């Protein structure tokens, strides 16, 4: 009886620690990508940079996202990650097509999806029930 209780406690503690680590990593990743998207949105709105420079920045953001996506896909829903992936690809395509006016709503949608996933994965009573 004692062994089962000890094993159960160890498993529960391991789950809580793993949840904490993955939640922190998810939050950090989403904040980094959101900050980069906010920056590129401001650059697109100010129209100070050329389309090539913005395309380069969008490609860097997408490449950074792909690196993070490889790790996040181990424990997050793939449909949510695919939505973000699609949104970042749309943003990149609009910059490549030199349609900066349509980029801003796509960037806003991408930021919303990142924040939504971050909130969805956070540990709160709303997410438990």
mmCIF file with all atom_site columns, C-alpha atoms in Angstrom:
data_model
loop_
_atom_site.group_PDB
_atom_site.id
_atom_site.type_symbol
_atom_site.label_atom_id
_atom_site.label_alt_id
_atom_site.label_comp_id
_atom_site.label_asym_id
_atom_site.label_entity_id
_atom_site.label_seq_id
_atom_site.pdbx_PDB_ins_code
_atom_site.Cartn_x
_atom_site.Cartn_y
_atom_site.Cartn_z
_atom_site.occupancy
_atom_site.B_iso_or_equiv
_atom_site.pdbx_formal_charge
_atom_site.auth_seq_id
_atom_site.auth_comp_id
_atom_site.auth_asym_id
_atom_site.auth_atom_id
_atom_site.pdbx_PDB_model_num
ATOM 1   C CA . UNK A 1 1   ? 0.000   0.000  0.000   1.00 0.00 ? 1   UNK A CA 1
ATOM 2   C CA . UNK A 1 2   ? 2.833   2.407  0.809   1.00 0.00 ? 2   UNK A CA 1
ATOM 3   C CA . UNK A 1 3   ? 4.559   1.782  -2.521  1.00 0.00 ? 3   UNK A CA 1
ATOM 4   C CA . UNK A 1 4   ? 1.415   2.661  -4.482  1.00 0.00 ? 4   UNK A CA 1
ATOM 5   C CA . UNK A 1 5   ? 0.952   5.893  -2.574  1.00 0.00 ? 5   UNK A CA 1
ATOM 6   C CA . UNK A 1 6   ? 4.586   6.894  -3.093  1.00 0.00 ? 6   UNK A CA 1
ATOM 7   C CA . UNK A 1 7   ? 4.457   6.074  -6.805  1.00 0.00 ? 7   UNK A CA 1
ATOM 8   C CA . UNK A 1 8   ? 1.188   7.999  -7.179  1.00 0.00 ? 8   UNK A CA 1
ATOM 9   C CA . UNK A 1 9   ? 2.647   11.043 -5.435  1.00 0.00 ? 9   UNK A CA 1
ATOM 10  C CA . UNK A 1 10  ? 5.765   10.911 -7.616  1.00 0.00 ? 10  UNK A CA 1
ATOM 11  C CA . UNK A 1 11  ? 3.634   10.707 -10.763 1.00 0.00 ? 11  UNK A CA 1
ATOM 12  C CA . UNK A 1 12  ? 1.455   13.649 -9.681  1.00 0.00 ? 12  UNK A CA 1
ATOM 13  C CA . UNK A 1 13  ? 4.503   15.761 -8.837  1.00 0.00 ? 13  UNK A CA 1
ATOM 14  C CA . UNK A 1 14  ? 6.085   14.869 -12.186 1.00 0.00 ? 14  UNK A CA 1
ATOM 15  C CA . UNK A 1 15  ? 2.930   15.878 -14.050 1.00 0.00 ? 15  UNK A CA 1
ATOM 16  C CA . UNK A 1 16  ? 2.721   19.201 -12.199 1.00 0.00 ? 16  UNK A CA 1
ATOM 17  C CA . UNK A 1 17  ? 6.387   19.987 -12.882 1.00 0.00 ? 17  UNK A CA 1
ATOM 18  C CA . UNK A 1 18  ? 6.098   19.013 -16.555 1.00 0.00 ? 18  UNK A CA 1
ATOM 19  C CA . UNK A 1 19  ? 2.978   21.162 -16.912 1.00 0.00 ? 19  UNK A CA 1
ATOM 20  C CA . UNK A 1 20  ? 4.773   24.123 -15.353 1.00 0.00 ? 20  UNK A CA 1
ATOM 21  C CA . UNK A 1 21  ? 7.778   23.753 -17.662 1.00 0.00 ? 21  UNK A CA 1
ATOM 22  C CA . UNK A 1 22  ? 5.695   23.375 -20.827 1.00 0.00 ? 22  UNK A CA 1
ATOM 23  C CA . UNK A 1 23  ? 3.446   26.271 -19.850 1.00 0.00 ? 23  UNK A CA 1
ATOM 24  C CA . UNK A 1 24  ? 6.454   28.556 -19.312 1.00 0.00 ? 24  UNK A CA 1
ATOM 25  C CA . UNK A 1 25  ? 8.000   27.514 -22.621 1.00 0.00 ? 25  UNK A CA 1
ATOM 26  C CA . UNK A 1 26  ? 4.714   28.023 -24.478 1.00 0.00 ? 26  UNK A CA 1
ATOM 27  C CA . UNK A 1 27  ? 4.256   31.452 -22.935 1.00 0.00 ? 27  UNK A CA 1
ATOM 28  C CA . UNK A 1 28  ? 7.831   32.455 -23.799 1.00 0.00 ? 28  UNK A CA 1
ATOM 29  C CA . UNK A 1 29  ? 7.489   31.296 -27.409 1.00 0.00 ? 29  UNK A CA 1
ATOM 30  C CA . UNK A 1 30  ? 4.150   33.027 -27.936 1.00 0.00 ? 30  UNK A CA 1
ATOM 31  C CA . UNK A 1 31  ? 5.426   36.265 -26.393 1.00 0.00 ? 31  UNK A CA 1
ATOM 32  C CA . UNK A 1 32  ? 8.541   36.276 -28.582 1.00 0.00 ? 32  UNK A CA 1
ATOM 33  C CA . UNK A 1 33  ? 6.641   35.702 -31.819 1.00 0.00 ? 33  UNK A CA 1
ATOM 34  C CA . UNK A 1 34  ? 3.930   38.211 -30.823 1.00 0.00 ? 34  UNK A CA 1
ATOM 35  C CA . UNK A 1 35  ? 6.560   40.866 -30.101 1.00 0.00 ? 35  UNK A CA 1
ATOM 36  C CA . UNK A 1 36  ? 8.204   40.273 -33.477 1.00 0.00 ? 36  UNK A CA 1
ATOM 37  C CA . UNK A 1 37  ? 4.827   40.475 -35.222 1.00 0.00 ? 37  UNK A CA 1
ATOM 38  C CA . UNK A 1 38  ? 3.995   43.715 -33.386 1.00 0.00 ? 38  UNK A CA 1
ATOM 39  C CA . UNK A 1 39  ? 7.308   45.172 -34.526 1.00 0.00 ? 39  UNK A CA 1
ATOM 40  C CA . UNK A 1 40  ? 6.808   44.193 -38.154 1.00 0.00 ? 40  UNK A CA 1
ATOM 41  C CA . UNK A 1 41  ? 3.225   45.518 -37.997 1.00 0.00 ? 41  UNK A CA 1
ATOM 42  C CA . UNK A 1 42  ? 4.518   48.904 -36.848 1.00 0.00 ? 42  UNK A CA 1
ATOM 43  C CA . UNK A 1 43  ? 7.106   48.869 -39.620 1.00 0.00 ? 43  UNK A CA 1
ATOM 44  C CA . UNK A 1 44  ? 4.426   48.054 -42.207 1.00 0.00 ? 44  UNK A CA 1
ATOM 45  C CA . UNK A 1 45  ? 2.109   50.786 -40.925 1.00 0.00 ? 45  UNK A CA 1
ATOM 46  C CA . UNK A 1 46  ? 4.850   53.419 -40.928 1.00 0.00 ? 46  UNK A CA 1
ATOM 47  C CA . UNK A 1 47  ? 5.911   52.456 -44.476 1.00 0.00 ? 47  UNK A CA 1
ATOM 48  C CA . UNK A 1 48  ? 9.502   53.382 -43.672 1.00 0.00 ? 48  UNK A CA 1
ATOM 49  C CA . UNK A 1 49  ? 10.944  50.108 -44.901 1.00 0.00 ? 49  UNK A CA 1
ATOM 50  C CA . UNK A 1 50  ? 10.873  48.598 -48.333 1.00 0.00 ? 50  UNK A CA 1
ATOM 51  C CA . UNK A 1 51  ? 8.911   45.512 -49.182 1.00 0.00 ? 51  UNK A CA 1
ATOM 52  C CA . UNK A 1 52  ? 12.115  43.471 -49.488 1.00 0.00 ? 52  UNK A CA 1
ATOM 53  C CA . UNK A 1 53  ? 13.200  44.359 -45.951 1.00 0.00 ? 53  UNK A CA 1
ATOM 54  C CA . UNK A 1 54  ? 9.757   43.515 -44.571 1.00 0.00 ? 54  UNK A CA 1
ATOM 55  C CA . UNK A 1 55  ? 9.743   40.253 -46.514 1.00 0.00 ? 55  UNK A CA 1
ATOM 56  C CA . UNK A 1 56  ? 13.121  39.383 -45.018 1.00 0.00 ? 56  UNK A CA 1
ATOM 57  C CA . UNK A 1 57  ? 11.818  40.111 -41.508 1.00 0.00 ? 57  UNK A CA 1
ATOM 58  C CA . UNK A 1 58  ? 8.669   38.057 -42.174 1.00 0.00 ? 58  UNK A CA 1
ATOM 59  C CA . UNK A 1 59  ? 10.835  35.159 -43.367 1.00 0.00 ? 59  UNK A CA 1
ATOM 60  C CA . UNK A 1 60  ? 12.946  35.399 -40.200 1.00 0.00 ? 60  UNK A CA 1
ATOM 61  C CA . UNK A 1 61  ? 9.801   35.326 -38.056 1.00 0.00 ? 61  UNK A CA 1
ATOM 62  C CA . UNK A 1 62  ? 8.495   32.323 -39.960 1.00 0.00 ? 62  UNK A CA 1
ATOM 63  C CA . UNK A 1 63  ? 11.820  30.483 -39.645 1.00 0.00 ? 63  UNK A CA 1
ATOM 64  C CA . UNK A 1 64  ? 11.881  31.226 -35.918 1.00 0.00 ? 64  UNK A CA 1
ATOM 65  C CA . UNK A 1 65  ? 8.319   29.938 -35.641 1.00 0.00 ? 65  UNK A CA 1
ATOM 66  C CA . UNK A 1 66  ? 9.186   26.699 -37.448 1.00 0.00 ? 66  UNK A CA 1
ATOM 67  C CA . UNK A 1 67  ? 11.962  26.017 -34.914 1.00 0.00 ? 67  UNK A CA 1
ATOM 68  C CA . UNK A 1 68  ? 9.588   26.602 -32.025 1.00 0.00 ? 68  UNK A CA 1
ATOM 69  C CA . UNK A 1 69  ? 6.823   24.628 -33.733 1.00 0.00 ? 69  UNK A CA 1
ATOM 70  C CA . UNK A 1 70  ? 8.977   21.493 -33.752 1.00 0.00 ? 70  UNK A CA 1
ATOM 71  C CA . UNK A 1 71  ? 9.105   21.493 -29.958 1.00 0.00 ? 71  UNK A CA 1
ATOM 72  C CA . UNK A 1 72  ? 5.582   22.789 -29.348 1.00 0.00 ? 72  UNK A CA 1
ATOM 73  C CA . UNK A 1 73  ? 4.099   20.058 -31.524 1.00 0.00 ? 73  UNK A CA 1
ATOM 74  C CA . UNK A 1 74  ? 5.101   17.468 -28.926 1.00 0.00 ? 74  UNK A CA 1
ATOM 75  C CA . UNK A 1 75  ? 2.497   18.659 -26.457 1.00 0.00 ? 75  UNK A CA 1
ATOM 76  C CA . UNK A 1 76  ? 0.108   21.127 -28.136 1.00 0.00 ? 76  UNK A CA 1
ATOM 77  C CA . UNK A 1 77  ? -2.795  20.553 -30.481 1.00 0.00 ? 77  UNK A CA 1
ATOM 78  C CA . UNK A 1 78  ? -1.635  20.367 -34.065 1.00 0.00 ? 78  UNK A CA 1
ATOM 79  C CA . UNK A 1 79  ? -4.715  22.169 -35.383 1.00 0.00 ? 79  UNK A CA 1
ATOM 80  C CA . UNK A 1 80  ? -3.911  25.242 -33.296 1.00 0.00 ? 80  UNK A CA 1
ATOM 81  C CA . UNK A 1 81  ? -0.290  25.206 -34.417 1.00 0.00 ? 81  UNK A CA 1
ATOM 82  C CA . UNK A 1 82  ? -1.359  24.806 -38.049 1.00 0.00 ? 82  UNK A CA 1
ATOM 83  C CA . UNK A 1 83  ? -3.631  27.856 -37.762 1.00 0.00 ? 83  UNK A CA 1
ATOM 84  C CA . UNK A 1 84  ? -0.683  29.934 -36.583 1.00 0.00 ? 84  UNK A CA 1
ATOM 85  C CA . UNK A 1 85  ? 1.568   28.430 -39.256 1.00 0.00 ? 85  UNK A CA 1
ATOM 86  C CA . UNK A 1 86  ? -0.980  29.273 -41.960 1.00 0.00 ? 86  UNK A CA 1
ATOM 87  C CA . UNK A 1 87  ? -1.382  32.806 -40.672 1.00 0.00 ? 87  UNK A CA 1
ATOM 88  C CA . UNK A 1 88  ? 2.356   33.439 -40.677 1.00 0.00 ? 88  UNK A CA 1
ATOM 89  C CA . UNK A 1 89  ? 2.618   32.066 -44.213 1.00 0.00 ? 89  UNK A CA 1
ATOM 90  C CA . UNK A 1 90  ? -0.190  34.387 -45.344 1.00 0.00 ? 90  UNK A CA 1
ATOM 91  C CA . UNK A 1 91  ? 1.605   37.331 -43.789 1.00 0.00 ? 91  UNK A CA 1
ATOM 92  C CA . UNK A 1 92  ? 4.824   36.376 -45.504 1.00 0.00 ? 92  UNK A CA 1
ATOM 93  C CA . UNK A 1 93  ? 3.031   35.974 -48.840 1.00 0.00 ? 93  UNK A CA 1
ATOM 94  C CA . UNK A 1 94  ? 1.431   39.420 -48.582 1.00 0.00 ? 94  UNK A CA 1
ATOM 95  C CA . UNK A 1 95  ? 4.824   40.995 -47.931 1.00 0.00 ? 95  UNK A CA 1
ATOM 96  C CA . UNK A 1 96  ? 6.288   39.112 -50.888 1.00 0.00 ? 96  UNK A CA 1
ATOM 97  C CA . UNK A 1 97  ? 3.420   40.321 -53.082 1.00 0.00 ? 97  UNK A CA 1
ATOM 98  C CA . UNK A 1 98  ? 4.053   43.899 -51.851 1.00 0.00 ? 98  UNK A CA 1
ATOM 99  C CA . UNK A 1 99  ? 0.508   44.312 -50.488 1.00 0.00 ? 99  UNK A CA 1
ATOM 100 C CA . UNK A 1 100 ? 1.359   45.991 -47.205 1.00 0.00 ? 100 UNK A CA 1
ATOM 101 C CA . UNK A 1 101 ? -2.176  47.288 -46.610 1.00 0.00 ? 101 UNK A CA 1
ATOM 102 C CA . UNK A 1 102 ? -3.505  43.745 -46.327 1.00 0.00 ? 102 UNK A CA 1
ATOM 103 C CA . UNK A 1 103 ? -0.605  42.602 -44.136 1.00 0.00 ? 103 UNK A CA 1
ATOM 104 C CA . UNK A 1 104 ? -1.702  44.464 -41.025 1.00 0.00 ? 104 UNK A CA 1
ATOM 105 C CA . UNK A 1 105 ? -5.015  42.585 -40.553 1.00 0.00 ? 105 UNK A CA 1
ATOM 106 C CA . UNK A 1 106 ? -3.224  39.282 -41.162 1.00 0.00 ? 106 UNK A CA 1
ATOM 107 C CA . UNK A 1 107 ? -0.584  40.180 -38.566 1.00 0.00 ? 107 UNK A CA 1
ATOM 108 C CA . UNK A 1 108 ? -3.336  41.135 -36.103 1.00 0.00 ? 108 UNK A CA 1
ATOM 109 C CA . UNK A 1 109 ? -5.020  37.792 -36.706 1.00 0.00 ? 109 UNK A CA 1
ATOM 110 C CA . UNK A 1 110 ? -1.715  35.997 -36.126 1.00 0.00 ? 110 UNK A CA 1
ATOM 111 C CA . UNK A 1 111 ? -1.174  37.846 -32.854 1.00 0.00 ? 111 UNK A CA 1
ATOM 112 C CA . UNK A 1 112 ? -4.704  36.938 -31.786 1.00 0.00 ? 112 UNK A CA 1
ATOM 113 C CA . UNK A 1 113 ? -4.098  33.254 -32.543 1.00 0.00 ? 113 UNK A CA 1
ATOM 114 C CA . UNK A 1 114 ? -0.873  33.300 -30.531 1.00 0.00 ? 114 UNK A CA 1
ATOM 115 C CA . UNK A 1 115 ? -2.561  34.950 -27.555 1.00 0.00 ? 115 UNK A CA 1
ATOM 116 C CA . UNK A 1 116 ? -5.515  32.567 -27.831 1.00 0.00 ? 116 UNK A CA 1
ATOM 117 C CA . UNK A 1 117 ? -3.264  29.513 -27.742 1.00 0.00 ? 117 UNK A CA 1
ATOM 118 C CA . UNK A 1 118 ? -1.317  30.961 -24.823 1.00 0.00 ? 118 UNK A CA 1
ATOM 119 C CA . UNK A 1 119 ? -4.541  31.547 -22.874 1.00 0.00 ? 119 UNK A CA 1
ATOM 120 C CA . UNK A 1 120 ? -5.879  28.140 -23.818 1.00 0.00 ? 120 UNK A CA 1
ATOM 121 C CA . UNK A 1 121 ? -2.801  26.403 -22.424 1.00 0.00 ? 121 UNK A CA 1
ATOM 122 C CA . UNK A 1 122 ? -2.593  28.412 -19.210 1.00 0.00 ? 122 UNK A CA 1
ATOM 123 C CA . UNK A 1 123 ? -3.518  26.763 -15.947 1.00 0.00 ? 123 UNK A CA 1
ATOM 124 C CA . UNK A 1 124 ? -6.781  28.338 -14.794 1.00 0.00 ? 124 UNK A CA 1
ATOM 125 C CA . UNK A 1 125 ? -10.138 27.231 -13.453 1.00 0.00 ? 125 UNK A CA 1
ATOM 126 C CA . UNK A 1 126 ? -11.804 28.133 -16.744 1.00 0.00 ? 126 UNK A CA 1
ATOM 127 C CA . UNK A 1 127 ? -9.559  25.698 -18.599 1.00 0.00 ? 127 UNK A CA 1
ATOM 128 C CA . UNK A 1 128 ? -10.042 22.917 -16.071 1.00 0.00 ? 128 UNK A CA 1
ATOM 129 C CA . UNK A 1 129 ? -13.829 22.933 -16.188 1.00 0.00 ? 129 UNK A CA 1
#
